[in-house]
Coordinates of C-alpha atoms and ligand atoms in Angstrom, one line a residue:
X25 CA -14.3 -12.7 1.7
X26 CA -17.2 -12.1 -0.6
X27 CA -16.0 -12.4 -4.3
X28 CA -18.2 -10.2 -6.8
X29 CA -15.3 -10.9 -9.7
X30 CA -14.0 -13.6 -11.4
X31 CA -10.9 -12.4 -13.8
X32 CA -10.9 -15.7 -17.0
X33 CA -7.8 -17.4 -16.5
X34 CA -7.2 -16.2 -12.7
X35 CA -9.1 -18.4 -10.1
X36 CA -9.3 -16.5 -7.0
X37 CA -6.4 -19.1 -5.2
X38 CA -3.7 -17.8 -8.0
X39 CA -4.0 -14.2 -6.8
X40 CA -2.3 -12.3 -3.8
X41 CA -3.9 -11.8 -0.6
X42 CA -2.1 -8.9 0.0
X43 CA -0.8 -6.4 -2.5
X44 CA 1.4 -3.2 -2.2
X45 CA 1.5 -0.4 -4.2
X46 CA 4.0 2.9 -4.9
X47 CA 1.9 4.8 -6.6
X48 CA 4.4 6.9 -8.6
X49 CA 4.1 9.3 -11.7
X50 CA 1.2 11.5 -11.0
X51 CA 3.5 14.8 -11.3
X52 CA 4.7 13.6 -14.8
X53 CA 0.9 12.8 -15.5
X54 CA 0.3 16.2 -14.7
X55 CA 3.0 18.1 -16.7
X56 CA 2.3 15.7 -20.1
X57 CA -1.2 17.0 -20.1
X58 CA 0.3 20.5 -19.1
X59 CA -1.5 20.7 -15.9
X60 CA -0.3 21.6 -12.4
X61 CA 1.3 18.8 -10.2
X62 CA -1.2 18.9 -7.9
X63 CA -3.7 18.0 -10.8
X64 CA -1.7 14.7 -11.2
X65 CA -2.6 13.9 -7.8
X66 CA -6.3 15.0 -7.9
X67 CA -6.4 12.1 -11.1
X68 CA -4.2 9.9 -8.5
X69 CA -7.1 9.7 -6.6
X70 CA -9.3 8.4 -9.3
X71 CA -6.9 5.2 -9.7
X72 CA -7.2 4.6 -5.7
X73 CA -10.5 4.4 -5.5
X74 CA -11.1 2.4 -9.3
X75 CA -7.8 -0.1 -7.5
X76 CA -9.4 -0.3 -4.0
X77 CA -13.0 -1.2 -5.6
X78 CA -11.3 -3.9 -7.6
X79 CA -8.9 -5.6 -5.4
X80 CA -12.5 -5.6 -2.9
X81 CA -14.5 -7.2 -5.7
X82 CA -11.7 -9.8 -6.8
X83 CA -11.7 -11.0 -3.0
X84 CA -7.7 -9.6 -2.5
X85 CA -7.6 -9.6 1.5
X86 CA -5.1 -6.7 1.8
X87 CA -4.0 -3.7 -0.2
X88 CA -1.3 -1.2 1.4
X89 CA -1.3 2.1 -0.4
X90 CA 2.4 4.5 -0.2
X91 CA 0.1 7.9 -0.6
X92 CA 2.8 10.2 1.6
X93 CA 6.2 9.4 2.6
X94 CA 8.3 10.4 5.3
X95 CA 10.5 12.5 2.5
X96 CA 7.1 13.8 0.9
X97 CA 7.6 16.1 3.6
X98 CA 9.9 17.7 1.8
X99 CA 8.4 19.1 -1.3
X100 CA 7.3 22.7 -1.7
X101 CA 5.1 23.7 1.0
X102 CA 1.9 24.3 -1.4
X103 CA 2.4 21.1 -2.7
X104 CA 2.0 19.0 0.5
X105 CA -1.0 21.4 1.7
X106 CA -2.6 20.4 -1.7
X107 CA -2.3 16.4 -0.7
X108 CA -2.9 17.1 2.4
X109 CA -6.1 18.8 1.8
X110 CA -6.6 15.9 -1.4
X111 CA -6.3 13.0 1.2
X112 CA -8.6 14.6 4.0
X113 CA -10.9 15.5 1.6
X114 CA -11.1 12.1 -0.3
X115 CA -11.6 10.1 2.2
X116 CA -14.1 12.1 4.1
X117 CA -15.6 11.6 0.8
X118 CA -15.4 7.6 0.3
X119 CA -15.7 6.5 3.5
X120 CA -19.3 6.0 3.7
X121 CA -18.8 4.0 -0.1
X122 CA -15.9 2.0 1.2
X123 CA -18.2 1.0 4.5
X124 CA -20.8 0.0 1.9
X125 CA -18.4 -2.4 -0.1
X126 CA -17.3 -3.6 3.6
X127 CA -13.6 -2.2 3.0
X128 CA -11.5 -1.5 6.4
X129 CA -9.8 1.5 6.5
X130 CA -6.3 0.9 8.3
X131 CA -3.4 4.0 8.9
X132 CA 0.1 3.0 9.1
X133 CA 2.9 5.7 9.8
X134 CA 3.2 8.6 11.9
X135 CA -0.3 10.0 11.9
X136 CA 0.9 12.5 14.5
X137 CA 2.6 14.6 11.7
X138 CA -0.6 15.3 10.1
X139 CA -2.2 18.6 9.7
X140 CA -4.9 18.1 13.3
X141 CA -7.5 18.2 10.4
X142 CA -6.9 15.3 8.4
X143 CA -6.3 13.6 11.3
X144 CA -10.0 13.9 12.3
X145 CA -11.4 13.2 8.9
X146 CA -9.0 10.1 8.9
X147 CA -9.9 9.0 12.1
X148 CA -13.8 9.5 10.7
X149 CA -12.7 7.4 8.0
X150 CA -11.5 4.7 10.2
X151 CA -14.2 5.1 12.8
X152 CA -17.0 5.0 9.9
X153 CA -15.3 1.3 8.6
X154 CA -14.1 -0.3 11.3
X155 CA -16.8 -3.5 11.9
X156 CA -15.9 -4.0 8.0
X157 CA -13.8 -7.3 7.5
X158 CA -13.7 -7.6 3.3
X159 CA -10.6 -6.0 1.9
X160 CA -8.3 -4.2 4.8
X161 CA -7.2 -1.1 2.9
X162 CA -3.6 0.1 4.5
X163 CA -2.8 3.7 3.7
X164 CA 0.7 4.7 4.3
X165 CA 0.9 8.0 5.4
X166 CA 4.0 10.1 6.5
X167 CA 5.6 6.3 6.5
X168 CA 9.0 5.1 5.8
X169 CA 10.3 2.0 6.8
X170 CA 13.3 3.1 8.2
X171 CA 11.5 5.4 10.8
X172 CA 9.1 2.3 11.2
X173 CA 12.2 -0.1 12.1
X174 CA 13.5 2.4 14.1
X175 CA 10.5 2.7 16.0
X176 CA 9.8 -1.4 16.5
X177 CA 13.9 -1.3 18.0
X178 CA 12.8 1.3 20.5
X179 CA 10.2 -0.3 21.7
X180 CA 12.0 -3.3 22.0
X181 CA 15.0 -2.0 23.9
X182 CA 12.6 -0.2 26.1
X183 CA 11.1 -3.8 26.8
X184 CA 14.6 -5.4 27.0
X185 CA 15.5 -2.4 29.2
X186 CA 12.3 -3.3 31.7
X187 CA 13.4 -6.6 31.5
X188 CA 10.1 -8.4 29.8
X189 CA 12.5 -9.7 26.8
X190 CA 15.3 -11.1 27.2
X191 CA 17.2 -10.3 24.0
X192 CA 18.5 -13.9 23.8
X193 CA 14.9 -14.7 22.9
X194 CA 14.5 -12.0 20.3
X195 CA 13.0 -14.2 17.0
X196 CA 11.6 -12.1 13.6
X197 CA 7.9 -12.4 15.0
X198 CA 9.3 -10.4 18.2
X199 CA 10.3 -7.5 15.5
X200 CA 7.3 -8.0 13.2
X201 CA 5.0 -7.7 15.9
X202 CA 6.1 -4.3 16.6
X203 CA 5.8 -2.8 13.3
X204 CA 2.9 -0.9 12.2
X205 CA 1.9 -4.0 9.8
X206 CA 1.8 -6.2 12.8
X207 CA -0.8 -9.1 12.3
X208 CA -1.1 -8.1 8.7
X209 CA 0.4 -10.9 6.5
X210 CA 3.3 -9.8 4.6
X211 CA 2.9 -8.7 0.7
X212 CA 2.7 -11.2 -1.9
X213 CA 3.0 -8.5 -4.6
X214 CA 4.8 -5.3 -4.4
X215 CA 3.7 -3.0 -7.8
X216 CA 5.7 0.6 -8.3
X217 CA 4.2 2.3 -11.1
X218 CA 5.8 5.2 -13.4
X219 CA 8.6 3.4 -14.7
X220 CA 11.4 3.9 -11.8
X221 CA 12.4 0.6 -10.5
X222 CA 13.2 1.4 -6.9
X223 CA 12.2 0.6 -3.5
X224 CA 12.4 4.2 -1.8
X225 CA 12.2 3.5 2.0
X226 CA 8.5 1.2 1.9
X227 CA 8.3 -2.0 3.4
X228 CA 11.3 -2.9 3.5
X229 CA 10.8 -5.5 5.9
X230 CA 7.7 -7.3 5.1
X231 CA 8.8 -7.3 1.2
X232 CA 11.4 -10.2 2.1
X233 CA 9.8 -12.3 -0.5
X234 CA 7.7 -10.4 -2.2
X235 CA 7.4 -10.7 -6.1
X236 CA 8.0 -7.0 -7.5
X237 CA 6.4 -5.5 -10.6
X238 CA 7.6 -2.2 -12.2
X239 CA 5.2 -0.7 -15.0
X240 CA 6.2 2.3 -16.8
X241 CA 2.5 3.1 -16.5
X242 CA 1.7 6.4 -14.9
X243 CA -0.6 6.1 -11.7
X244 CA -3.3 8.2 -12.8
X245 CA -3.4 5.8 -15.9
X246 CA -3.3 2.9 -14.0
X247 CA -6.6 1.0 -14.2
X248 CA -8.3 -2.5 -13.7
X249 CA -6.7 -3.4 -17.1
X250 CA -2.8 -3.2 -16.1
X251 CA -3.6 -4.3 -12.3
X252 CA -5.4 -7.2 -14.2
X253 CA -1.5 -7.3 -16.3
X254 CA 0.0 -7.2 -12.7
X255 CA -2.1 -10.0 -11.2
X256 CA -1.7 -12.7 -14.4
X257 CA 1.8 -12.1 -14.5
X258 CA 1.9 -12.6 -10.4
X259 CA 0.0 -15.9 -11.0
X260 CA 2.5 -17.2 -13.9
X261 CA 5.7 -16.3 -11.1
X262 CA 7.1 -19.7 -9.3
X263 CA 7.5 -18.4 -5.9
X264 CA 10.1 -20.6 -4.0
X265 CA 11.1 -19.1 -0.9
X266 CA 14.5 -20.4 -1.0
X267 CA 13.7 -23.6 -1.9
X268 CA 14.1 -25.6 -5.1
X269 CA 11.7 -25.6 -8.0
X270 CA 11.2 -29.5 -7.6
X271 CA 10.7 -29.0 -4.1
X272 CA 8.1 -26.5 -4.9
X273 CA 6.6 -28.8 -7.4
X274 CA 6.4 -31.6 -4.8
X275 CA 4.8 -29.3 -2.1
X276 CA 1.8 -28.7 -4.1
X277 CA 1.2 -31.7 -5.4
Ligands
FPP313 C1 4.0 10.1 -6.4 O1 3.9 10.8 -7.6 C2 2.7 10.2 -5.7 C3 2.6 10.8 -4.4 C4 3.7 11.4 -3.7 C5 1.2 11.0 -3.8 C6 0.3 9.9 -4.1 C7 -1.0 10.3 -3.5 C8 -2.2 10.1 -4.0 C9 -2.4 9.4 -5.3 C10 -3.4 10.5 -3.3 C11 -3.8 9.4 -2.3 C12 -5.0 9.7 -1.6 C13 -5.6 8.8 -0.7 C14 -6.8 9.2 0.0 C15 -5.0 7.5 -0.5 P1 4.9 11.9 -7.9 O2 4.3 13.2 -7.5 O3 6.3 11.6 -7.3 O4 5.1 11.9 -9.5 P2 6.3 12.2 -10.4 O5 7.4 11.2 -10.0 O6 5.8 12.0 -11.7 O7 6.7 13.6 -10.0

């Protein structure tokens, strides 16, 4: 991982490999600078691509992106064409930059759903990036982890049904393995901006034991400045996994 940033006070081993984000507020954005919801988004995308260039210059291994839940699905119709359109268009757009900085372009969630279009520019996108191996950018799109968890048990009761697992033998690996974050380590830092402190249907597996951050920062407004908050307040967190703290203490001694 090639490191082109050094935050003061945050050597690179004190900061996540892989962090999460629910980008939330961008219709509130909008409507405080009396501009139309979709505007919000449109400065949404300014703060992915300022988040994605500096979580690839700090050396951060992994940064999943919620951009479009399953339940985005149901907002008014000219409000999903407009991120539909935003997301085909941006990335169309940034691929060739993200290939430059050696970013990976990764999909999780049912990509199926998506307008044939987008699909194409996203597969472009993914095409375009994939002998990159800095920062693996993971955009959720028409995810939830419910319908991801539902998937992983069908495909495991198909298997148990075909007899090639026997469901004595099922361990977490046999579940993580089938969901669409298989072989990507699970988050070390789950950030939700825009001030609601909920989970709303992401990750809900791989979050296990995750440290969460809520900001009441807008995502549009959310720059290298309050990710740097994010980070230093990740790296001042004792992380114990169910363990004690002297335990901990011992362990890294
Ligand atoms: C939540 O804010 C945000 C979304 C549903 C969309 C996020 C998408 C982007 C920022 C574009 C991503 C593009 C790429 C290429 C990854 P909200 O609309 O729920 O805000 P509100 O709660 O203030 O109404």
């Amino acid at each position: 991982m090639n490191i082109k940033i050094h935050i003061p006070g945050l050597p690179p081993e004190s900061l996540p490999k892989h962090v999460a984000i629910i980008m939330d507020g961008n219709g509130r954005w909008a409507r405080k600078h009396l501009m139309q919801r979709t505007m919000g988004h449109s400065r949404g995308v300014n703060s992915v691509n300022r988040i994605t260039r500096f979580a690839s210059d700090l050396g951060i291994a992994n940064l999943t992106l919620y951009a479009f839940s399953t339940e985005n699905w149901n907002r008014p119709r000219e409000e999903v064409d407009a991120l539909m359109c935003l997301i085909g268009e941006t990335i169309l757009r940034e691929a060739p930059e993200l290939k430059e900085n050696n970013v990976h372009i990764n999909l999780l969630g049912d990509i199926d759903r998506l307008p044939e279009q987008v699909q194409r520019n996203l597969q472009e996108g993914v095409d375009l990036t994939a002998s990159c191996d800095g920062l693996n950018l993971n955009l959720c799109l028409s995810y939830s982890s419910r319908w991801e968890i539902t998937d992983a048990v069908k495909a495991i009761a198909a298997d148990v049904a075909a007899g090639k697992i026997d469901p004595a033998q099922i361990t977490e690996d046999t579940i993580s393995s089938r969901l669409q974050t298989a072989g990507i380590p699970d988050p070390d830092l789950l950030i939700r901006t825009g001030g609601e402190q909920r989970i709303s249907n992401f990750l809900l597996w791989q979050i296990a034991y995750a440290e969460l951050y809520f900001t009441d920062i807008l995502w549009p407004d959310f720059d290298e400045e309050a990710f740097t908050q994010a980070l230093t307040q990740y790296a001042n967190r004792e992380r114990r996994f169910g363990m004690t703290s002297d335990q901990i203490q011992s362990l890294l001694k």
